[in-house]
PDB file of C-alpha atoms in Angstrom:
ATOM      1  CA  MET P   1       2.032  15.302 -13.709  1.00 49.00           C
ATOM      2  CA  PRO P   2       4.250  15.024 -16.785  1.00 53.00           C
ATOM      3  CA  SER P   3       5.446  11.631 -17.941  1.00 64.00           C
ATOM      4  CA  ASN P   4       6.676  10.194 -21.203  1.00 76.00           C
ATOM      5  CA  PHE P   5       5.497   6.727 -20.143  1.00 81.00           C
ATOM      6  CA  THR P   6       2.138   5.096 -20.679  1.00 90.00           C
ATOM      7  CA  ILE P   7       0.928   3.267 -17.589  1.00 93.00           C
ATOM      8  CA  ASP P   8      -1.501   0.357 -17.562  1.00 95.00           C
ATOM      9  CA  PHE P   9      -3.319   0.086 -14.218  1.00 97.00           C
ATOM     10  CA  HIS P  10      -5.211  -2.843 -12.777  1.00 97.00           C
ATOM     11  CA  ALA P  11      -6.542  -3.362  -9.258  1.00 98.00           C
ATOM     12  CA  LEU P  12      -8.399  -6.040  -7.313  1.00 98.00           C
ATOM     13  CA  THR P  13      -9.834  -6.252  -3.812  1.00 98.00           C
ATOM     14  CA  HIS P  14     -11.452  -9.264  -2.159  1.00 98.00           C
ATOM     15  CA  THR P  15     -12.868  -9.917   1.295  1.00 97.00           C
ATOM     16  CA  GLY P  16     -11.084 -13.274   1.530  1.00 97.00           C
ATOM     17  CA  LYS P  17     -12.455 -16.554   2.789  1.00 96.00           C
ATOM     18  CA  LEU P  18     -12.788 -15.910   6.506  1.00 93.00           C
ATOM     19  CA  LYS P  19     -13.658 -12.264   7.165  1.00 92.00           C
ATOM     20  CA  ARG P  20     -17.165 -10.861   6.871  1.00 91.00           C
ATOM     21  CA  THR P  21     -16.148  -7.361   5.839  1.00 93.00           C
ATOM     22  CA  ASN P  22     -13.470  -5.927   3.589  1.00 96.00           C
ATOM     23  CA  GLU P  23     -11.413  -3.446   5.588  1.00 96.00           C
ATOM     24  CA  ASP P  24      -9.088  -2.738   2.653  1.00 98.00           C
ATOM     25  CA  PHE P  25      -9.673   0.229   0.367  1.00 98.00           C
ATOM     26  CA  LEU P  26      -7.886   1.462  -2.748  1.00 98.00           C
ATOM     27  CA  ARG P  27      -8.249   4.207  -5.311  1.00 98.00           C
ATOM     28  CA  ILE P  28      -6.560   5.048  -8.607  1.00 98.00           C
ATOM     29  CA  GLU P  29      -6.672   8.367 -10.458  1.00 97.00           C
ATOM     30  CA  LYS P  30      -5.402   7.323 -13.893  1.00 95.00           C
ATOM     31  CA  ASN P  31      -5.440  10.792 -15.421  1.00 94.00           C
ATOM     32  CA  ARG P  32      -3.162  12.089 -12.677  1.00 94.00           C
ATOM     33  CA  LEU P  33      -1.096   8.895 -12.314  1.00 95.00           C
ATOM     34  CA  ILE P  34      -1.646   8.662  -8.560  1.00 97.00           C
ATOM     35  CA  ALA P  35      -2.949   5.836  -6.394  1.00 98.00           C
ATOM     36  CA  ALA P  36      -3.358   4.844  -2.760  1.00 98.00           C
ATOM     37  CA  ILE P  37      -4.153   1.696  -0.810  1.00 98.00           C
ATOM     38  CA  ALA P  38      -4.986   1.125   2.854  1.00 98.00           C
ATOM     39  CA  ASP P  39      -5.669  -1.728   5.263  1.00 97.00           C
ATOM     40  CA  GLY P  40      -8.012  -0.830   8.102  1.00 96.00           C
ATOM     41  CA  MET P  41      -7.562  -2.367  11.517  1.00 88.00           C
ATOM     42  CA  GLY P  42      -9.720  -3.505  14.324  1.00 68.00           C
ATOM     43  CA  GLY P  43     -12.754  -5.312  12.962  1.00 58.00           C
ATOM     44  CA  VAL P  44     -15.328  -3.969  15.431  1.00 60.00           C
ATOM     45  CA  GLU P  45     -13.263  -0.771  15.556  1.00 78.00           C
ATOM     46  CA  PHE P  46     -14.469   0.272  12.071  1.00 93.00           C
ATOM     47  CA  GLY P  47     -11.347  -0.532  10.104  1.00 94.00           C
ATOM     48  CA  GLU P  48     -13.325  -0.337   6.863  1.00 95.00           C
ATOM     49  CA  VAL P  49     -14.264   3.263   7.701  1.00 96.00           C
ATOM     50  CA  ALA P  50     -10.672   4.206   8.547  1.00 96.00           C
ATOM     51  CA  SER P  51      -9.220   2.782   5.325  1.00 97.00           C
ATOM     52  CA  GLN P  52     -11.715   4.586   3.088  1.00 97.00           C
ATOM     53  CA  ILE P  53     -11.252   7.891   4.895  1.00 97.00           C
ATOM     54  CA  ALA P  54      -7.476   7.493   4.711  1.00 98.00           C
ATOM     55  CA  VAL P  55      -7.400   6.806   0.980  1.00 98.00           C
ATOM     56  CA  ASP P  56      -9.972   9.425   0.017  1.00 98.00           C
ATOM     57  CA  ALA P  57      -8.356  12.132   2.151  1.00 98.00           C
ATOM     58  CA  CYS P  58      -4.927  11.286   0.749  1.00 98.00           C
ATOM     59  CA  ILE P  59      -6.041  11.305  -2.886  1.00 98.00           C
ATOM     60  CA  ASP P  60      -8.161  14.422  -2.461  1.00 98.00           C
ATOM     61  CA  TYR P  61      -5.187  16.244  -0.946  1.00 97.00           C
ATOM     62  CA  LEU P  62      -3.035  15.296  -3.939  1.00 97.00           C
ATOM     63  CA  LEU P  63      -5.712  16.248  -6.479  1.00 96.00           C
ATOM     64  CA  ASN P  64      -6.008  19.680  -4.884  1.00 95.00           C
ATOM     65  CA  SER P  65      -2.287  20.185  -4.388  1.00 92.00           C
ATOM     66  CA  ASN P  66      -0.579  23.020  -6.215  1.00 90.00           C
ATOM     67  CA  GLN P  67       0.772  21.338  -9.334  1.00 86.00           C
ATOM     68  CA  THR P  68       3.973  23.345  -9.489  1.00 88.00           C
ATOM     69  CA  ARG P  69       4.756  22.506  -5.879  1.00 88.00           C
ATOM     70  CA  PHE P  70       3.877  18.862  -6.440  1.00 92.00           C
ATOM     71  CA  THR P  71       6.056  18.535  -9.537  1.00 90.00           C
ATOM     72  CA  GLU P  72       9.001  20.176  -7.780  1.00 92.00           C
ATOM     73  CA  LYS P  73       8.744  18.181  -4.526  1.00 94.00           C
ATOM     74  CA  PRO P  74       6.418  15.212  -5.012  1.00 96.00           C
ATOM     75  CA  GLY P  75       7.861  13.196  -2.139  1.00 96.00           C
ATOM     76  CA  ARG P  76       7.136  15.960   0.332  1.00 96.00           C
ATOM     77  CA  GLU P  77       3.588  16.367  -0.958  1.00 97.00           C
ATOM     78  CA  LEU P  78       2.929  12.616  -0.736  1.00 98.00           C
ATOM     79  CA  GLY P  79       4.135  12.663   2.860  1.00 97.00           C
ATOM     80  CA  ASN P  80       1.895  15.650   3.541  1.00 97.00           C
ATOM     81  CA  ALA P  81      -1.024  13.727   2.027  1.00 98.00           C
ATOM     82  CA  VAL P  82      -0.454  10.896   4.508  1.00 98.00           C
ATOM     83  CA  LYS P  83      -0.374  13.395   7.375  1.00 97.00           C
ATOM     84  CA  TYR P  84      -3.544  15.011   6.069  1.00 97.00           C
ATOM     85  CA  ALA P  85      -5.260  11.603   6.069  1.00 97.00           C
ATOM     86  CA  ASN P  86      -4.162  11.094   9.658  1.00 97.00           C
ATOM     87  CA  GLU P  87      -5.695  14.433  10.648  1.00 96.00           C
ATOM     88  CA  ALA P  88      -8.928  13.564   8.834  1.00 97.00           C
ATOM     89  CA  ILE P  89      -9.335  10.386  10.856  1.00 96.00           C
ATOM     90  CA  ILE P  90      -8.434  12.091  14.137  1.00 95.00           C
ATOM     91  CA  ALA P  91     -11.109  14.727  13.508  1.00 96.00           C
ATOM     92  CA  ILE P  92     -13.752  12.015  13.166  1.00 94.00           C
ATOM     93  CA  GLN P  93     -12.427  10.166  16.226  1.00 93.00           C
ATOM     94  CA  ARG P  94     -12.911  13.296  18.312  1.00 93.00           C
ATOM     95  CA  ASN P  95     -16.492  13.816  17.122  1.00 93.00           C
ATOM     96  CA  GLU P  96     -17.693  10.204  17.160  1.00 91.00           C
ATOM     97  CA  LYS P  97     -16.883   8.077  20.195  1.00 90.00           C
ATOM     98  CA  LYS P  98     -17.498   4.803  18.362  1.00 91.00           C
ATOM     99  CA  TYR P  99     -14.665   5.639  15.935  1.00 92.00           C
ATOM    100  CA  ARG P 100     -12.150   6.457  18.660  1.00 90.00           C
ATOM    101  CA  HIS P 101      -9.891   3.440  18.132  1.00 89.00           C
ATOM    102  CA  MET P 102     -10.059   3.001  14.375  1.00 93.00           C
ATOM    103  CA  GLY P 103      -6.862   3.144  12.352  1.00 95.00           C
ATOM    104  CA  SER P 104      -5.331   2.071   9.070  1.00 96.00           C
ATOM    105  CA  THR P 105      -2.173   1.610   7.104  1.00 97.00           C
ATOM    106  CA  LEU P 106      -1.761   3.968   4.158  1.00 98.00           C
ATOM    107  CA  THR P 107       0.506   3.749   1.126  1.00 98.00           C
ATOM    108  CA  CYS P 108       0.379   6.187  -1.792  1.00 98.00           C
ATOM    109  CA  MET P 109       2.335   6.692  -4.987  1.00 98.00           C
ATOM    110  CA  ALA P 110       2.608   9.004  -7.989  1.00 97.00           C
ATOM    111  CA  LEU P 111       4.412   8.971 -11.313  1.00 95.00           C
ATOM    112  CA  VAL P 112       6.175  12.283 -11.947  1.00 92.00           C
ATOM    113  CA  ASN P 113       8.685  12.867 -14.748  1.00 88.00           C
ATOM    114  CA  ASN P 114       9.200   9.127 -15.292  1.00 91.00           C
ATOM    115  CA  ASN P 115       9.987   8.578 -11.627  1.00 96.00           C
ATOM    116  CA  LEU P 116       7.878   6.741  -9.094  1.00 97.00           C
ATOM    117  CA  HIS P 117       7.492   8.655  -5.835  1.00 98.00           C
ATOM    118  CA  TYR P 118       5.826   7.032  -2.845  1.00 98.00           C
ATOM    119  CA  SER P 119       5.077   7.469   0.842  1.00 98.00           C
ATOM    120  CA  TRP P 120       3.629   5.228   3.529  1.00 98.00           C
ATOM    121  CA  VAL P 121       2.897   4.379   7.142  1.00 97.00           C
ATOM    122  CA  GLY P 122       2.194   0.824   8.237  1.00 96.00           C
ATOM    123  CA  ASP P 123       2.868  -2.400   6.379  1.00 96.00           C
ATOM    124  CA  SER P 124       1.046  -2.061   3.062  1.00 98.00           C
ATOM    125  CA  ARG P 125       3.916  -2.554   0.664  1.00 98.00           C
ATOM    126  CA  ILE P 126       5.179  -1.428  -2.726  1.00 98.00           C
ATOM    127  CA  TYR P 127       7.298  -3.664  -4.981  1.00 98.00           C
ATOM    128  CA  ARG P 128       8.998  -3.104  -8.303  1.00 98.00           C
ATOM    129  CA  LEU P 129       9.094  -6.168 -10.533  1.00 98.00           C
ATOM    130  CA  ASN P 130      10.677  -6.485 -13.968  1.00 97.00           C
ATOM    131  CA  PRO P 131       9.836  -9.760 -15.722  1.00 97.00           C
ATOM    132  CA  ARG P 132      12.387  -9.173 -18.495  1.00 95.00           C
ATOM    133  CA  GLN P 133      15.210  -8.702 -16.020  1.00 96.00           C
ATOM    134  CA  LYS P 134      13.711 -11.289 -13.639  1.00 97.00           C
ATOM    135  CA  THR P 135      14.037  -8.961 -10.660  1.00 98.00           C
ATOM    136  CA  ILE P 136      11.859  -7.996  -7.711  1.00 98.00           C
ATOM    137  CA  GLN P 137      12.562  -5.209  -5.230  1.00 98.00           C
ATOM    138  CA  MET P 138      10.579  -4.321  -2.128  1.00 98.00           C
ATOM    139  CA  LEU P 139      10.566  -0.522  -2.019  1.00 98.00           C
ATOM    140  CA  THR P 140       8.904   0.018   1.357  1.00 98.00           C
ATOM    141  CA  LYS P 141       9.896  -1.132   4.822  1.00 97.00           C
ATOM    142  CA  ASP P 142       7.205  -2.375   7.190  1.00 96.00           C
ATOM    143  CA  HIS P 143       6.506  -0.125  10.165  1.00 95.00           C
ATOM    144  CA  THR P 144       6.247  -3.007  12.613  1.00 90.00           C
ATOM    145  CA  LEU P 145       8.014  -4.038  15.812  1.00 90.00           C
ATOM    146  CA  ASP P 146      11.589  -5.181  15.297  1.00 85.00           C
ATOM    147  CA  ARG P 147      11.701  -8.808  16.372  1.00 84.00           C
ATOM    148  CA  THR P 148      15.495  -8.710  16.738  1.00 83.00           C
ATOM    149  CA  LYS P 149      15.090  -6.317  19.680  1.00 82.00           C
ATOM    150  CA  ILE P 150      12.740  -8.621  21.598  1.00 84.00           C
ATOM    151  CA  ASP P 151      13.965 -11.447  23.842  1.00 81.00           C
ATOM    152  CA  PRO P 152      11.807 -14.492  22.969  1.00 84.00           C
ATOM    153  CA  ARG P 153      12.468 -15.986  26.409  1.00 82.00           C
ATOM    154  CA  LEU P 154      11.163 -12.942  28.291  1.00 84.00           C
ATOM    155  CA  ALA P 155       8.314 -12.054  25.938  1.00 82.00           C
ATOM    156  CA  PRO P 156       7.471 -15.065  23.752  1.00 85.00           C
ATOM    157  CA  ASP P 157       4.019 -13.823  22.750  1.00 87.00           C
ATOM    158  CA  LEU P 158       5.273 -10.360  21.803  1.00 84.00           C
ATOM    159  CA  TYR P 159       8.158 -11.931  19.881  1.00 82.00           C
ATOM    160  CA  LYS P 160       5.705 -14.059  17.911  1.00 84.00           C
ATOM    161  CA  ARG P 161       3.331 -11.185  17.140  1.00 81.00           C
ATOM    162  CA  ALA P 162       5.968  -8.522  16.448  1.00 82.00           C
ATOM    163  CA  PRO P 163       5.689  -8.571  12.621  1.00 82.00           C
ATOM    164  CA  SER P 164       1.974  -7.839  12.875  1.00 81.00           C
ATOM    165  CA  ILE P 165       2.163  -5.004  15.428  1.00 83.00           C
ATOM    166  CA  LEU P 166       2.322  -1.628  13.704  1.00 91.00           C
ATOM    167  CA  THR P 167       4.573   1.130  14.990  1.00 93.00           C
ATOM    168  CA  GLN P 168       2.908   3.721  12.739  1.00 94.00           C
ATOM    169  CA  LYS P 169      -0.617   4.103  11.395  1.00 94.00           C
ATOM    170  CA  VAL P 170      -3.065   6.777  10.312  1.00 96.00           C
ATOM    171  CA  GLY P 171      -5.569   7.470  13.027  1.00 94.00           C
ATOM    172  CA  SER P 172      -2.918   8.026  15.689  1.00 89.00           C
ATOM    173  CA  ILE P 173      -2.689  11.103  17.895  1.00 85.00           C
ATOM    174  CA  LEU P 174       1.028  10.414  18.133  1.00 83.00           C
ATOM    175  CA  LEU P 175       3.181  12.309  15.646  1.00 74.00           C
ATOM    176  CA  ILE P 176       3.440  10.133  12.555  1.00 87.00           C
ATOM    177  CA  GLN P 177       6.503  10.296  10.335  1.00 94.00           C
ATOM    178  CA  PRO P 178       5.697   8.936   6.896  1.00 97.00           C
ATOM    179  CA  ASP P 179       8.589   7.438   4.995  1.00 97.00           C
ATOM    180  CA  THR P 180       9.116   8.454   1.368  1.00 98.00           C
ATOM    181  CA  GLY P 181      11.068   7.121  -1.568  1.00 98.00           C
ATOM    182  CA  CYS P 182      11.739   7.576  -5.266  1.00 98.00           C
ATOM    183  CA  ILE P 183      12.953   5.328  -8.074  1.00 98.00           C
ATOM    184  CA  ASP P 184      13.557   5.714 -11.813  1.00 97.00           C
ATOM    185  CA  LEU P 185      11.154   3.674 -13.892  1.00 96.00           C
ATOM    186  CA  ASN P 186      11.982   1.581 -16.939  1.00 94.00           C
ATOM    187  CA  VAL P 187       9.813   0.122 -19.682  1.00 94.00           C
ATOM    188  CA  GLY P 188       8.551  -3.260 -18.518  1.00 95.00           C
ATOM    189  CA  ASP P 189       8.538  -2.400 -14.819  1.00 97.00           C
ATOM    190  CA  ILE P 190       5.482  -3.519 -12.877  1.00 98.00           C
ATOM    191  CA  ILE P 191       4.675  -1.669  -9.669  1.00 98.00           C
ATOM    192  CA  LEU P 192       2.724  -3.677  -7.117  1.00 98.00           C
ATOM    193  CA  ALA P 193       1.135  -1.903  -4.136  1.00 98.00           C
ATOM    194  CA  CYS P 194      -0.631  -4.308  -1.805  1.00 98.00           C
ATOM    195  CA  THR P 195      -2.009  -5.082   1.625  1.00 98.00           C
ATOM    196  CA  ASP P 196      -0.587  -7.887   3.738  1.00 96.00           C
ATOM    197  CA  GLY P 197      -3.435 -10.184   2.804  1.00 97.00           C
ATOM    198  CA  LEU P 198      -1.499 -10.779  -0.408  1.00 98.00           C
ATOM    199  CA  THR P 199       2.084 -10.869   0.832  1.00 97.00           C
ATOM    200  CA  ASP P 200       1.280 -13.059   3.847  1.00 95.00           C
ATOM    201  CA  ARG P 201       0.106 -15.717   1.387  1.00 97.00           C
ATOM    202  CA  ILE P 202       2.538 -15.297  -1.545  1.00 98.00           C
ATOM    203  CA  ASP P 203       6.302 -14.958  -1.158  1.00 97.00           C
ATOM    204  CA  ASN P 204       8.462 -12.648  -3.258  1.00 98.00           C
ATOM    205  CA  GLN P 205       9.766 -15.360  -5.562  1.00 98.00           C
ATOM    206  CA  ARG P 206       6.250 -16.466  -6.415  1.00 98.00           C
ATOM    207  CA  LEU P 207       5.221 -12.851  -7.075  1.00 98.00           C
ATOM    208  CA  LEU P 208       8.065 -12.632  -9.578  1.00 98.00           C
ATOM    209  CA  ASP P 209       7.413 -16.060 -11.119  1.00 98.00           C
ATOM    210  CA  TYR P 210       3.830 -15.100 -11.901  1.00 98.00           C
ATOM    211  CA  ALA P 211       4.930 -11.729 -13.301  1.00 98.00           C
ATOM    212  CA  ILE P 212       7.254 -13.551 -15.700  1.00 98.00           C
ATOM    213  CA  MET P 213       4.537 -16.060 -16.599  1.00 98.00           C
ATOM    214  CA  TYR P 214       1.960 -13.339 -17.360  1.00 97.00           C
ATOM    215  CA  GLU P 215       4.270 -10.569 -18.552  1.00 94.00           C
ATOM    216  CA  GLU P 216       2.073  -9.678 -21.527  1.00 93.00           C
ATOM    217  CA  ASN P 217      -1.258  -9.809 -19.705  1.00 96.00           C
ATOM    218  CA  LEU P 218      -1.628  -7.655 -16.601  1.00 96.00           C
ATOM    219  CA  ASP P 219      -5.236  -8.729 -16.046  1.00 96.00           C
ATOM    220  CA  ALA P 220      -4.234 -12.397 -16.035  1.00 98.00           C
ATOM    221  CA  TYR P 221      -1.379 -11.629 -13.623  1.00 98.00           C
ATOM    222  CA  ALA P 222      -3.818  -9.935 -11.256  1.00 98.00           C
ATOM    223  CA  ASP P 223      -6.259 -12.830 -11.436  1.00 98.00           C
ATOM    224  CA  LYS P 224      -3.470 -15.313 -10.732  1.00 98.00           C
ATOM    225  CA  LEU P 225      -2.296 -13.382  -7.666  1.00 98.00           C
ATOM    226  CA  LEU P 226      -5.782 -13.292  -6.221  1.00 98.00           C
ATOM    227  CA  ASP P 227      -6.460 -16.956  -6.964  1.00 98.00           C
ATOM    228  CA  ARG P 228      -3.167 -17.993  -5.375  1.00 98.00           C
ATOM    229  CA  ALA P 229      -3.780 -15.942  -2.212  1.00 98.00           C
ATOM    230  CA  LEU P 230      -7.221 -17.499  -1.861  1.00 98.00           C
ATOM    231  CA  ASP P 231      -5.892 -20.996  -2.523  1.00 98.00           C
ATOM    232  CA  CYS P 232      -3.344 -20.448   0.241  1.00 97.00           C
ATOM    233  CA  GLY P 233      -6.060 -19.766   2.786  1.00 96.00           C
ATOM    234  CA  GLY P 234      -7.311 -16.248   2.128  1.00 96.00           C
ATOM    235  CA  GLN P 235      -7.470 -15.564   5.874  1.00 94.00           C
ATOM    236  CA  ASP P 236      -7.309 -11.798   5.422  1.00 95.00           C
ATOM    237  CA  ASN P 237      -8.709  -9.263   2.976  1.00 97.00           C
ATOM    238  CA  ILE P 238      -6.664  -9.248  -0.239  1.00 98.00           C
ATOM    239  CA  SER P 239      -6.100  -6.038  -2.199  1.00 98.00           C
ATOM    240  CA  PHE P 240      -3.523  -4.769  -4.649  1.00 98.00           C
ATOM    241  CA  ILE P 241      -2.815  -2.228  -7.368  1.00 98.00           C
ATOM    242  CA  LEU P 242      -0.709  -3.059 -10.426  1.00 98.00           C
ATOM    243  CA  ALA P 243       0.853  -0.378 -12.610  1.00 97.00           C
ATOM    244  CA  LYS P 244       2.861  -1.465 -15.658  1.00 97.00           C
ATOM    245  CA  VAL P 245       5.145   0.794 -17.673  1.00 95.00           C
ATOM    246  CA  ILE P 246       4.340  -0.164 -21.255  1.00 90.00           C
ATOM    247  CA  LYS P 247       6.188   2.504 -23.257  1.00 78.00           C
TER     248      LYS P 247
END
């Protein structure tokens, strides 16, 4: 996947303070400049199995994709990779009763011709931060219930839980419609792909503040994000991928 940029990757995943298992899973293929991250759901419903299957199926699809087709239409191929992951989980659900209700978010990205292409279902997010310009931009939109369409007087519990109820996931027999996007990259950009265990604990301004503070040290930035999420409770699994455009 051609690119004139050099990308520095760093990733961390942590079970958190309260959960016994880590249902997040991530994978980076540095030579191909692709990555994916997922947040499994359900606890006893084998969320850790769903997230690993989702990520591995997605990445394997991309690694085996026709390179000409991928370079010409990377967004479409990323969306197809998400759909392929969904089919992989459904196949296991049909063969193993205990896996019937497992599911996961899935977010994937690829650098092609100095552009970042990405696709997702669920609420595992992608941000673009630029410490030099002091900017942060959330590139994805959570696939969760829209709280503005729920009357809190008629359904107070649903209103409260709406931001955590997914409207799309992999592992669903319903037709999923992955969203896709593309942005131009600039030197100094930091791409952050993460599960909600990070963003539920650290707001956007703090994400940017730490990026500015540790602009020259991606490893230190990653360590700070994890430490902060844990200091703020660490109720969920915490996982993220950082990709910095260095030249």
